[in-house]
CSV table of C-alpha atoms and ligand atoms in Angstrom, one decimal:
chain,number,residue,atom,x,y,z
A,209,UNK,CA,-0.1,0.1,0.1
A,210,UNK,CA,1.4,3.4,-0.5
A,211,UNK,CA,0.8,6.3,2.0
A,212,UNK,CA,-0.8,8.1,-1.6
A,213,UNK,CA,-3.5,5.7,-2.1
A,214,UNK,CA,-6.8,6.7,-0.6
A,215,UNK,CA,-8.6,4.1,1.2
A,216,UNK,CA,-10.5,1.6,-0.5
A,217,UNK,CA,-13.6,2.6,-1.2
A,218,UNK,CA,-12.8,6.1,-1.8
A,219,UNK,CA,-11.7,8.9,-4.4
A,220,UNK,CA,-10.6,12.2,-4.6
A,221,UNK,CA,-12.5,15.1,-6.5
A,222,UNK,CA,-9.7,16.7,-8.2
A,223,UNK,CA,-9.6,20.1,-10.9
A,224,UNK,CA,-10.7,20.1,-13.0
A,225,UNK,CA,-13.4,17.3,-12.4
A,226,UNK,CA,-14.1,18.4,-9.1
A,227,UNK,CA,-15.7,21.4,-11.0
A,228,UNK,CA,-18.2,19.0,-12.0
A,229,UNK,CA,-19.4,17.9,-8.8
A,230,UNK,CA,-19.7,21.4,-7.4
A,231,UNK,CA,-22.1,22.1,-10.6
A,232,UNK,CA,-24.3,19.0,-9.7
A,233,UNK,CA,-24.8,20.1,-6.3
A,234,UNK,CA,-25.7,23.6,-7.2
A,235,UNK,CA,-28.0,22.1,-9.8
A,236,UNK,CA,-29.7,20.2,-7.0
A,237,UNK,CA,-30.1,23.1,-4.0
A,238,UNK,CA,-31.2,25.9,-6.2
A,239,UNK,CA,-34.4,24.7,-6.5
A,240,UNK,CA,-34.7,23.9,-3.2
A,241,UNK,CA,-33.6,27.3,-2.0
A,242,UNK,CA,-36.6,28.7,-4.2
A,243,UNK,CA,-38.9,26.7,-2.8
A,244,UNK,CA,-38.3,27.5,0.8
A,245,UNK,CA,-36.0,25.0,2.0
A,246,UNK,CA,-33.6,26.5,4.6
A,247,UNK,CA,-29.8,24.7,4.6
A,248,UNK,CA,-28.7,22.8,7.8
A,249,UNK,CA,-25.6,21.3,8.4
A,250,UNK,CA,-25.5,18.7,11.1
A,251,UNK,CA,-22.1,16.9,12.7
A,252,UNK,CA,-20.5,13.8,10.2
A,253,UNK,CA,-20.8,11.2,13.3
A,254,UNK,CA,-23.8,10.8,15.8
A,255,UNK,CA,-24.7,8.8,18.4
A,256,UNK,CA,-24.8,5.2,17.0
A,257,UNK,CA,-28.2,4.6,18.6
A,258,UNK,CA,-29.8,7.4,16.6
A,259,UNK,CA,-29.1,5.3,13.3
A,260,UNK,CA,-30.1,1.9,15.1
A,261,UNK,CA,-33.5,3.3,16.0
A,262,UNK,CA,-34.3,5.3,12.8
A,263,UNK,CA,-32.4,3.8,10.0
A,264,UNK,CA,-33.1,0.6,11.6
A,265,UNK,CA,-31.7,-2.6,13.5
A,266,UNK,CA,-32.4,-4.6,10.7
A,267,UNK,CA,-30.9,-3.4,8.0
A,268,UNK,CA,-27.9,-4.0,6.2
A,269,UNK,CA,-27.3,-0.2,6.6
A,270,UNK,CA,-27.2,-0.7,10.3
A,271,UNK,CA,-26.0,-4.4,10.9
A,272,UNK,CA,-23.1,-4.5,7.9
A,273,UNK,CA,-22.2,-0.8,6.9
A,274,UNK,CA,-21.9,1.2,9.5
A,275,UNK,CA,-18.5,3.1,10.2
A,276,UNK,CA,-19.4,2.6,14.3
A,277,UNK,CA,-16.9,3.0,17.1
A,278,UNK,CA,-16.5,4.1,20.9
A,279,UNK,CA,-14.5,7.1,21.3
A,280,UNK,CA,-11.9,7.5,24.0
A,281,UNK,CA,-14.2,8.9,26.2
A,282,UNK,CA,-16.9,5.7,25.7
A,283,UNK,CA,-19.4,7.4,23.4
A,284,UNK,CA,-20.7,4.8,20.8
A,285,UNK,CA,-20.6,7.0,17.6
A,286,UNK,CA,-21.1,6.2,14.0
A,287,UNK,CA,-20.6,8.0,11.0
A,288,UNK,CA,-23.5,8.9,9.4
A,289,UNK,CA,-24.5,6.6,6.3
A,290,UNK,CA,-27.3,8.9,5.7
A,291,UNK,CA,-29.1,12.0,6.5
A,292,UNK,CA,-32.6,11.8,7.4
A,293,UNK,CA,-32.7,10.8,10.9
A,294,UNK,CA,-29.7,13.3,11.5
A,295,UNK,CA,-31.5,16.1,10.1
A,296,UNK,CA,-34.5,15.5,12.3
A,297,UNK,CA,-32.9,15.0,15.3
A,298,UNK,CA,-31.5,18.8,14.7
A,299,UNK,CA,-34.8,19.6,14.2
A,300,UNK,CA,-36.3,18.2,17.1
A,301,UNK,CA,-33.3,19.6,18.9
A,302,UNK,CA,-33.7,23.1,18.4
A,303,UNK,CA,-37.6,22.6,18.7
A,304,UNK,CA,-37.8,23.9,14.8
A,305,UNK,CA,-40.9,22.5,14.7
A,306,UNK,CA,-42.4,24.3,17.3
A,307,UNK,CA,-42.1,27.6,16.4
A,308,UNK,CA,-45.3,27.1,14.9
A,309,UNK,CA,-44.7,27.1,10.7
A,310,UNK,CA,-45.0,23.8,9.5
A,311,UNK,CA,-44.0,22.5,7.3
A,312,UNK,CA,-40.1,22.9,8.5
A,313,UNK,CA,-38.3,22.5,4.8
A,314,UNK,CA,-34.5,21.9,5.3
A,315,UNK,CA,-31.6,20.6,2.7
A,316,UNK,CA,-28.3,19.6,2.9
A,317,UNK,CA,-25.2,18.3,1.5
A,318,UNK,CA,-22.5,16.4,2.6
A,319,UNK,CA,-20.3,13.2,3.3
A,320,UNK,CA,-22.1,10.0,4.2
A,321,UNK,CA,-19.9,6.8,5.0
A,322,UNK,CA,-21.4,3.0,4.2
A,323,UNK,CA,-19.0,-0.1,4.6
A,324,UNK,CA,-20.1,-1.6,1.2
A,325,UNK,CA,-18.6,-3.6,-1.2
A,326,UNK,CA,-17.0,-1.0,-3.4
A,327,UNK,CA,-18.0,-1.1,-7.2
A,328,UNK,CA,-18.2,1.5,-10.1
A,329,UNK,CA,-21.2,4.1,-8.2
A,330,UNK,CA,-20.9,2.7,-5.1
A,331,UNK,CA,-18.4,3.7,-2.7
A,332,UNK,CA,-17.3,3.9,1.1
A,333,UNK,CA,-17.6,7.3,0.9
A,334,UNK,CA,-20.4,9.4,-1.1
A,335,UNK,CA,-21.9,12.6,-1.6
A,336,UNK,CA,-25.7,13.3,-1.3
A,337,UNK,CA,-28.1,16.3,-2.0
A,338,UNK,CA,-30.9,15.9,0.3
A,339,UNK,CA,-33.8,17.8,1.5
A,340,UNK,CA,-36.4,17.3,4.2
A,341,UNK,CA,-40.5,18.6,4.9
A,342,UNK,CA,-41.0,17.9,8.2
A,343,UNK,CA,-44.3,17.9,10.4
A,344,UNK,CA,-46.9,17.7,7.2
A,345,UNK,CA,-49.6,14.8,5.8
A,346,UNK,CA,-50.1,16.4,2.3
A,347,UNK,CA,-49.7,14.8,-0.5
A,348,UNK,CA,-48.8,18.4,-2.4
A,349,UNK,CA,-45.5,18.2,0.0
A,350,UNK,CA,-44.6,14.6,-1.6
A,351,UNK,CA,-45.2,15.7,-5.1
A,352,UNK,CA,-43.6,18.9,-4.6
A,353,UNK,CA,-40.1,16.9,-3.8
A,354,UNK,CA,-40.1,14.6,-6.9
A,355,UNK,CA,-40.8,18.1,-8.9
A,356,UNK,CA,-38.0,19.4,-7.7
A,357,UNK,CA,-35.8,16.5,-7.8
A,358,UNK,CA,-36.9,16.3,-11.7
A,359,UNK,CA,-36.2,19.9,-12.4
A,360,UNK,CA,-32.9,19.1,-11.0
A,361,UNK,CA,-32.2,16.7,-13.4
A,362,UNK,CA,-33.6,18.1,-15.9
A,363,UNK,CA,-31.5,21.3,-15.8
A,364,UNK,CA,-28.5,19.3,-15.7
A,365,UNK,CA,-29.9,18.4,-19.3
A,366,UNK,CA,-30.2,14.9,-17.8
A,367,UNK,CA,-33.4,12.4,-20.2
A,368,UNK,CA,-32.5,9.0,-19.5
A,369,UNK,CA,-33.6,8.2,-15.9
A,370,UNK,CA,-37.0,7.3,-14.9
A,371,UNK,CA,-39.1,8.0,-11.8
A,372,UNK,CA,-40.2,4.7,-10.0
A,373,UNK,CA,-43.5,5.1,-7.7
A,374,UNK,CA,-44.8,3.4,-4.8
A,375,UNK,CA,-47.1,3.4,-1.6
A,376,UNK,CA,-45.7,1.2,1.6
A,377,UNK,CA,-48.9,1.7,3.3
A,378,UNK,CA,-49.0,3.0,7.0
A,379,UNK,CA,-49.0,1.2,10.3
A,380,UNK,CA,-52.8,0.8,10.0
A,381,UNK,CA,-52.7,-1.3,6.5
A,382,UNK,CA,-48.5,-2.5,6.5
A,383,UNK,CA,-48.7,-5.2,9.0
A,384,UNK,CA,-51.6,-7.1,7.7
A,385,UNK,CA,-49.5,-7.4,4.6
A,386,UNK,CA,-46.7,-8.1,6.5
A,387,UNK,CA,-48.4,-11.1,8.0
A,388,UNK,CA,-49.6,-12.2,4.6
A,389,UNK,CA,-46.8,-11.8,2.8
A,390,UNK,CA,-45.0,-13.6,6.1
A,391,UNK,CA,-47.3,-16.4,5.0
A,392,UNK,CA,-46.5,-16.9,1.7
A,393,UNK,CA,-42.4,-16.1,1.9
A,394,UNK,CA,-42.4,-19.1,4.4
A,395,UNK,CA,-43.8,-21.6,2.1
A,396,UNK,CA,-40.9,-21.2,-0.7
A,397,UNK,CA,-37.5,-22.6,-0.7
A,398,UNK,CA,-35.0,-20.6,0.3
A,399,UNK,CA,-31.8,-20.0,2.2
A,400,UNK,CA,-30.9,-19.5,5.7
A,401,UNK,CA,-30.5,-16.2,5.9
A,402,UNK,CA,-33.1,-14.8,3.8
A,403,UNK,CA,-35.6,-17.2,5.9
A,404,UNK,CA,-34.1,-15.1,8.6
A,405,UNK,CA,-34.8,-11.7,7.1
A,406,UNK,CA,-38.7,-13.2,6.4
A,407,UNK,CA,-38.9,-13.2,10.0
A,408,UNK,CA,-37.6,-9.7,10.3
A,409,UNK,CA,-38.1,-7.8,7.5
A,410,UNK,CA,-39.8,-9.5,4.6
A,411,UNK,CA,-40.6,-6.8,2.7
A,412,UNK,CA,-36.8,-6.8,1.8
A,413,UNK,CA,-37.3,-10.5,1.0
A,414,UNK,CA,-38.9,-8.7,-2.3
A,415,UNK,CA,-36.0,-7.2,-3.7
A,416,UNK,CA,-34.0,-10.1,-3.5
A,417,UNK,CA,-32.0,-9.7,-7.3
A,418,UNK,CA,-31.5,-13.6,-7.5
A,419,UNK,CA,-33.7,-15.4,-10.6
A,420,UNK,CA,-34.0,-18.0,-8.4
A,421,UNK,CA,-35.8,-15.9,-5.7
A,422,UNK,CA,-37.9,-13.9,-8.1
A,423,UNK,CA,-39.2,-16.8,-9.7
A,424,UNK,CA,-40.5,-18.4,-6.4
A,425,UNK,CA,-42.4,-14.3,-5.6
A,426,UNK,CA,-44.6,-14.6,-8.6
A,427,UNK,CA,-48.0,-14.9,-7.3
A,428,UNK,CA,-46.6,-13.1,-3.7
A,429,UNK,CA,-49.7,-10.6,-2.2
A,430,UNK,CA,-48.7,-7.5,-3.0
A,431,UNK,CA,-49.1,-4.6,-0.7
A,432,UNK,CA,-51.1,-2.3,-3.3
A,433,UNK,CA,-54.0,-4.9,-2.8
A,434,UNK,CA,-53.7,-4.2,1.2
A,435,UNK,CA,-53.3,-0.5,1.6
A,436,UNK,CA,-56.0,1.2,3.5
A,437,UNK,CA,-58.5,3.3,1.8
A,438,UNK,CA,-56.7,6.8,3.8
A,439,UNK,CA,-53.0,5.1,2.2
A,440,UNK,CA,-54.8,4.6,-1.1
A,441,UNK,CA,-56.3,7.7,-1.3
A,442,UNK,CA,-53.2,9.4,-0.4
A,443,UNK,CA,-50.8,7.8,-3.2
A,444,UNK,CA,-53.7,8.6,-5.9
A,445,UNK,CA,-53.5,12.2,-5.2
A,446,UNK,CA,-49.7,12.3,-5.8
A,447,UNK,CA,-50.0,10.4,-8.8
A,448,UNK,CA,-52.6,13.4,-9.8
A,449,UNK,CA,-50.2,15.7,-9.1
A,450,UNK,CA,-47.3,14.3,-10.7
A,451,UNK,CA,-49.4,14.0,-13.9
A,452,UNK,CA,-50.5,17.2,-13.7
A,453,UNK,CA,-47.0,18.5,-13.2
A,454,UNK,CA,-46.3,16.8,-16.6
A,455,UNK,CA,-43.7,14.6,-14.5
A,456,UNK,CA,-43.9,11.3,-15.8
A,457,UNK,CA,-43.5,8.1,-13.0
A,458,UNK,CA,-43.6,4.7,-13.6
A,459,UNK,CA,-45.7,2.8,-10.6
A,460,UNK,CA,-43.4,0.0,-9.4
A,461,UNK,CA,-45.1,-2.0,-6.5
A,462,UNK,CA,-42.3,-3.8,-5.7
A,463,UNK,CA,-40.4,-0.6,-5.1
A,464,UNK,CA,-39.2,-1.2,-1.2
A,465,UNK,CA,-36.0,1.0,0.0
A,466,UNK,CA,-33.5,-0.1,1.9
A,467,UNK,CA,-34.4,1.9,5.1
A,468,UNK,CA,-36.7,1.1,7.9
A,469,UNK,CA,-38.7,4.2,8.0
A,470,UNK,CA,-40.6,4.8,5.5
A,471,UNK,CA,-44.4,5.2,5.4
A,472,UNK,CA,-46.7,5.2,2.4
A,473,UNK,CA,-44.8,7.5,-0.5
A,474,UNK,CA,-41.8,6.0,-1.4
A,475,UNK,CA,-39.5,6.6,-4.9
A,476,UNK,CA,-36.6,6.1,-6.7
A,477,UNK,CA,-34.5,8.3,-9.2
A,478,UNK,CA,-33.1,5.6,-11.7
A,479,UNK,CA,-30.3,6.1,-15.0
A,480,UNK,CA,-30.5,3.8,-17.2
A,481,UNK,CA,-27.2,4.4,-18.4
A,482,UNK,CA,-25.6,3.4,-15.3
A,483,UNK,CA,-25.9,-0.3,-14.5
A,484,UNK,CA,-26.6,-1.8,-11.6
A,485,UNK,CA,-26.2,1.2,-9.1
A,486,UNK,CA,-28.7,2.2,-10.6
A,487,UNK,CA,-30.6,4.7,-8.3
A,488,UNK,CA,-29.0,8.1,-8.8
A,489,UNK,CA,-31.6,9.2,-5.7
A,490,UNK,CA,-34.3,8.0,-3.6
A,491,UNK,CA,-36.7,8.9,-0.7
A,492,UNK,CA,-40.2,9.1,0.3
A,493,UNK,CA,-42.5,9.9,3.7
A,494,UNK,CA,-41.5,8.7,7.0
A,495,UNK,CA,-44.7,9.5,9.6
A,496,UNK,CA,-43.4,7.6,12.1
A,497,UNK,CA,-39.5,8.2,12.1
A,498,UNK,CA,-40.0,11.6,15.0
A,499,UNK,CA,-41.6,8.9,17.2
A,500,UNK,CA,-39.3,5.8,16.6
A,501,UNK,CA,-36.4,8.2,17.8
A,502,UNK,CA,-38.1,9.4,21.1
A,503,UNK,CA,-40.1,12.4,19.1
A,504,UNK,CA,-43.6,13.7,18.9
A,505,UNK,CA,-45.6,12.7,15.6
A,506,UNK,CA,-44.1,14.3,12.9
A,507,UNK,CA,-45.2,12.9,9.6
A,508,UNK,CA,-42.5,14.3,7.0
A,509,UNK,CA,-41.1,13.5,3.6
A,510,UNK,CA,-37.8,14.0,1.8
A,511,UNK,CA,-35.2,12.5,-0.5
A,512,UNK,CA,-31.4,12.1,-1.3
A,513,UNK,CA,-29.8,12.5,-4.5
A,514,UNK,CA,-26.2,10.7,-4.8
A,515,UNK,CA,-24.0,13.4,-6.1
A,516,UNK,CA,-21.1,10.9,-7.4
A,517,UNK,CA,-24.2,8.5,-9.6
A,518,UNK,CA,-25.2,12.0,-11.0
A,519,UNK,CA,-22.0,13.3,-12.0
A,520,UNK,CA,-21.8,9.1,-13.7
A,521,UNK,CA,-24.7,9.7,-15.2
A,522,UNK,CA,-23.9,12.5,-17.0
A,523,UNK,CA,-20.8,10.7,-18.1
A,524,UNK,CA,-23.2,8.2,-19.3
A,525,UNK,CA,-25.1,10.9,-21.5
A,526,UNK,CA,-22.5,12.4,-23.0
A,527,UNK,CA,-23.1,15.7,-20.9
A,528,UNK,CA,-20.4,18.3,-20.5
A,529,UNK,CA,-22.0,21.1,-18.3
A,530,UNK,CA,-21.2,24.1,-19.5
A,531,UNK,CA,-18.9,25.7,-17.0
A,532,UNK,CA,-17.7,29.4,-16.8
A,533,UNK,CA,-13.8,29.1,-16.6
A,534,UNK,CA,-12.8,29.9,-13.3
A,535,UNK,CA,-10.0,32.4,-14.2
A,536,UNK,CA,-11.0,35.9,-16.4
A,537,UNK,CA,-7.6,37.2,-16.5
A,538,UNK,CA,-3.9,35.8,-16.2
A,539,UNK,CA,-1.1,38.3,-15.8
A,540,UNK,CA,2.0,37.6,-17.2
A,541,UNK,CA,5.2,40.0,-15.2
A,542,UNK,CA,8.3,40.3,-17.2
A,543,UNK,CA,11.1,40.9,-14.7
A,544,UNK,CA,10.8,41.9,-10.8
A,545,UNK,CA,9.3,45.9,-11.0
A,546,UNK,CA,6.6,44.2,-13.3
A,547,UNK,CA,5.8,42.2,-10.6
A,548,UNK,CA,5.7,44.3,-8.3
A,549,UNK,CA,2.8,46.3,-10.1
A,550,UNK,CA,1.2,43.6,-12.1
A,551,UNK,CA,0.9,42.0,-8.5
A,552,UNK,CA,-1.0,45.0,-7.3
A,553,UNK,CA,-3.3,45.1,-10.4
A,554,UNK,CA,-4.4,41.3,-9.0
A,555,UNK,CA,-5.3,41.9,-6.5
A,556,UNK,CA,-6.9,45.3,-7.7
A,557,UNK,CA,-8.7,43.3,-10.6
A,558,UNK,CA,-10.1,40.5,-7.6
A,559,UNK,CA,-11.3,43.3,-5.5
A,560,UNK,CA,-13.4,44.7,-8.5
A,561,UNK,CA,-14.8,41.2,-8.4
A,562,UNK,CA,-12.4,39.9,-12.0
A,563,UNK,CA,-11.2,36.7,-11.6
A,564,UNK,CA,-7.8,37.2,-11.7
A,565,UNK,CA,-4.4,34.6,-11.6
A,566,UNK,CA,-1.2,35.5,-11.9
A,567,UNK,CA,2.4,34.0,-13.2
A,568,UNK,CA,4.2,33.2,-9.6
A,569,UNK,CA,7.8,31.7,-9.6
A,570,UNK,CA,9.2,34.2,-12.0
A,571,UNK,CA,8.6,32.2,-15.0
A,572,UNK,CA,10.0,33.2,-18.5
A,573,UNK,CA,7.1,34.7,-21.2
A,574,UNK,CA,6.9,31.3,-23.3
A,575,UNK,CA,6.2,29.4,-20.0
A,576,UNK,CA,4.0,31.9,-18.5
A,577,UNK,CA,1.9,32.6,-21.7
A,578,UNK,CA,1.2,28.4,-21.7
A,579,UNK,CA,0.1,28.6,-17.8
A,580,UNK,CA,-1.9,31.9,-19.4
A,581,UNK,CA,-3.8,29.9,-22.0
A,582,UNK,CA,-4.1,26.3,-19.4
A,583,UNK,CA,-6.2,28.4,-17.1
A,584,UNK,CA,-9.1,29.0,-19.8
A,585,UNK,CA,-8.3,32.7,-18.8
A,586,UNK,CA,-9.9,35.1,-22.0
A,587,UNK,CA,-7.0,38.1,-21.1
A,588,UNK,CA,-3.5,38.1,-20.0
A,589,UNK,CA,-2.4,40.9,-18.9
A,590,UNK,CA,1.2,41.3,-19.7
A,591,UNK,CA,3.9,44.1,-19.2
A,592,UNK,CA,7.7,44.4,-18.9
A,593,UNK,CA,10.0,47.2,-18.7
A,594,UNK,CA,9.5,49.6,-21.5
A,595,UNK,CA,5.7,49.0,-21.1
A,596,UNK,CA,6.2,50.5,-17.5
A,597,UNK,CA,8.5,52.9,-18.2
A,598,UNK,CA,5.6,54.3,-20.4
A,599,UNK,CA,2.7,53.8,-17.6
A,600,UNK,CA,1.3,51.1,-19.9
A,601,UNK,CA,0.1,47.3,-19.9
A,602,UNK,CA,-0.3,45.1,-22.5
A,603,UNK,CA,-4.0,43.6,-22.6
A,604,UNK,CA,-3.7,40.6,-24.8
A,605,UNK,CA,-6.9,38.7,-26.2
A,606,UNK,CA,-6.4,35.0,-25.8
A,607,UNK,CA,-8.6,33.9,-28.6
A,608,UNK,CA,-8.1,36.5,-31.1
A,609,UNK,CA,-4.4,37.1,-30.0
A,610,UNK,CA,-5.2,40.8,-30.3
A,611,UNK,CA,-3.1,43.0,-28.2
A,612,UNK,CA,-3.6,46.2,-27.4
A,613,UNK,CA,-1.7,49.1,-24.8
A,614,UNK,CA,-3.7,50.2,-21.9
A,615,UNK,CA,-2.8,53.0,-19.3
A,616,UNK,CA,-1.7,51.2,-16.0
A,617,UNK,CA,-4.5,53.3,-14.0
A,618,UNK,CA,-7.1,52.4,-16.8
A,619,UNK,CA,-6.6,48.9,-16.1
A,620,UNK,CA,-9.5,47.9,-14.0
A,621,UNK,CA,-11.9,49.8,-16.3
A,622,UNK,CA,-10.3,48.4,-19.9
A,623,UNK,CA,-10.4,44.9,-18.7
A,624,UNK,CA,-14.4,45.1,-18.1
A,625,UNK,CA,-15.0,46.5,-20.8
A,626,UNK,CA,-13.2,43.6,-22.7
A,627,UNK,CA,-14.7,40.7,-20.7
A,628,UNK,CA,-18.4,42.2,-21.4
B,955,HAM,P1,-30.7,6.1,-0.3
B,955,HAM,O1,-31.4,5.4,-1.0
B,955,HAM,O2,-29.9,5.3,0.7
B,955,HAM,O3,-31.4,7.2,0.6
B,955,HAM,O4,-29.5,7.0,-0.7
B,955,HAM,C1,-29.7,8.1,-2.3
B,955,HAM,C2,-28.8,8.4,-2.7
B,955,HAM,O5,-27.4,8.0,-2.2
B,955,HAM,C3,-28.6,6.9,-3.7
B,955,HAM,O6,-29.5,7.0,-4.8
B,955,HAM,C4,-27.1,7.0,-4.1
B,955,HAM,O7,-27.6,7.7,-5.5
B,955,HAM,C5,-26.5,7.4,-3.2
B,955,HAM,N1,-26.0,6.3,-2.9
B,955,HAM,C6,-26.1,5.8,-0.9
B,955,HAM,N2,-25.4,5.0,-1.0
B,955,HAM,C7,-24.2,5.3,-1.9
B,955,HAM,C8,-22.9,4.5,-2.0
B,955,HAM,N3,-22.5,3.5,-1.5
B,955,HAM,N4,-22.5,5.1,-2.9
B,955,HAM,C9,-22.3,6.0,-4.4
B,955,HAM,N5,-23.6,6.7,-3.8
B,955,HAM,C10,-24.8,6.2,-2.6
B,955,HAM,C11,-31.2,7.9,1.7
B,955,HAM,O8,-30.4,8.1,2.2
B,955,HAM,C12,-32.4,8.6,2.3
B,955,HAM,N6,-31.6,9.4,3.7
B,955,HAM,C13,-33.0,9.5,1.8
B,955,HAM,C14,-34.4,10.2,2.2
B,955,HAM,C15,-34.1,11.5,2.6
B,955,HAM,N7,-35.3,9.8,2.7
B,955,HAM,C16,-36.3,10.5,2.8
B,955,HAM,N8,-35.7,11.6,3.2
């Protein structure tokens, strides 16, 4: 192992491709900010108990994938595997739900950690942008979130994705379904581990990818046939609102999701160019989570979109984002006096809001111009002793090659005019 190697299942974001990650985060965040969601940031780790109770004692995330550890002080902590439990915990701690202004709408962006088997699109450290709307049961809120995620993906130019939609029922109808499903599953030829799963989390068996299991699942009772009237009506309203908004979706009665807190609406955004790790985002309603972690009843809904997989989706569709060059002006001094004067101009330009960089390290003209071109700058500001003696600098358009002499004290104005 080399010292210069990132840990297994992780990778670094480095320029220039890191700019795409920032742009993806921004594209997901912008519609949220525009729709009443406020920014929240919570710690990278929490008490392990929060996830055990929130995400679910029997989920893969908690049993196999959590980075749990004991601190020197004896606290049992875990690196956060997801953002919903933390966000709800923070909202409850700050009493945001008591302000008489429900729903509490929050968005976040950050790193999450799961000890999974790494492969393309599945990492041990990954990045999500998420949104949670806490404290209101209203199908329009579910629809809003799905519409916003759809909007984000479209704004990035993505089109090769589908929205899968399901309802997981509520505390009235799901237990009845669960019992019926368990009865059915107990009669099948399944391995030890899957048999155990029937008792703990039978809905997850429906998600089993193995063909031998899927074949036996034909004829399994379906949750949609067990939904109570309230859940049916609610789901129908979500569907109608999405249709009215022109957002296409597919009903997927088998969509179960890997976290235990979901009730009613669940959805996943899947991208068809990604192979096995095709879920670029997912979410749903979690009406019981607050009570599961010791809070009051607060019906809520949210989603998280994976930044890493969204970037892979862009690649799969051959989309290059049209990102503005980071640098607009590149200053090239020739000689000591020019270094002093141009460095001052660089500071002045930056204060005036012009993205400017400087040829550091006393490079010769040829090398410095190479760096100028590489920076993506539109303009180079070149000055040697003779220019300075006349109170001038050369402003060179790096595309056309055209060069004009500009008075030193007019540099900021001239640069602005040339960039406009
Ligand atoms: P999740 O489906 O576990 O949901 O994760 C959401 C997204 O995070 C996935 O669709 C995927 O793009 C990305 N993701 C998850 N694990 C990995 C990984 N190992 N490597 C790369 N990307 C990954 C949640 O986390 C819920 N908290 C969503 C939610 C919010 N539900 C309600 N509110």
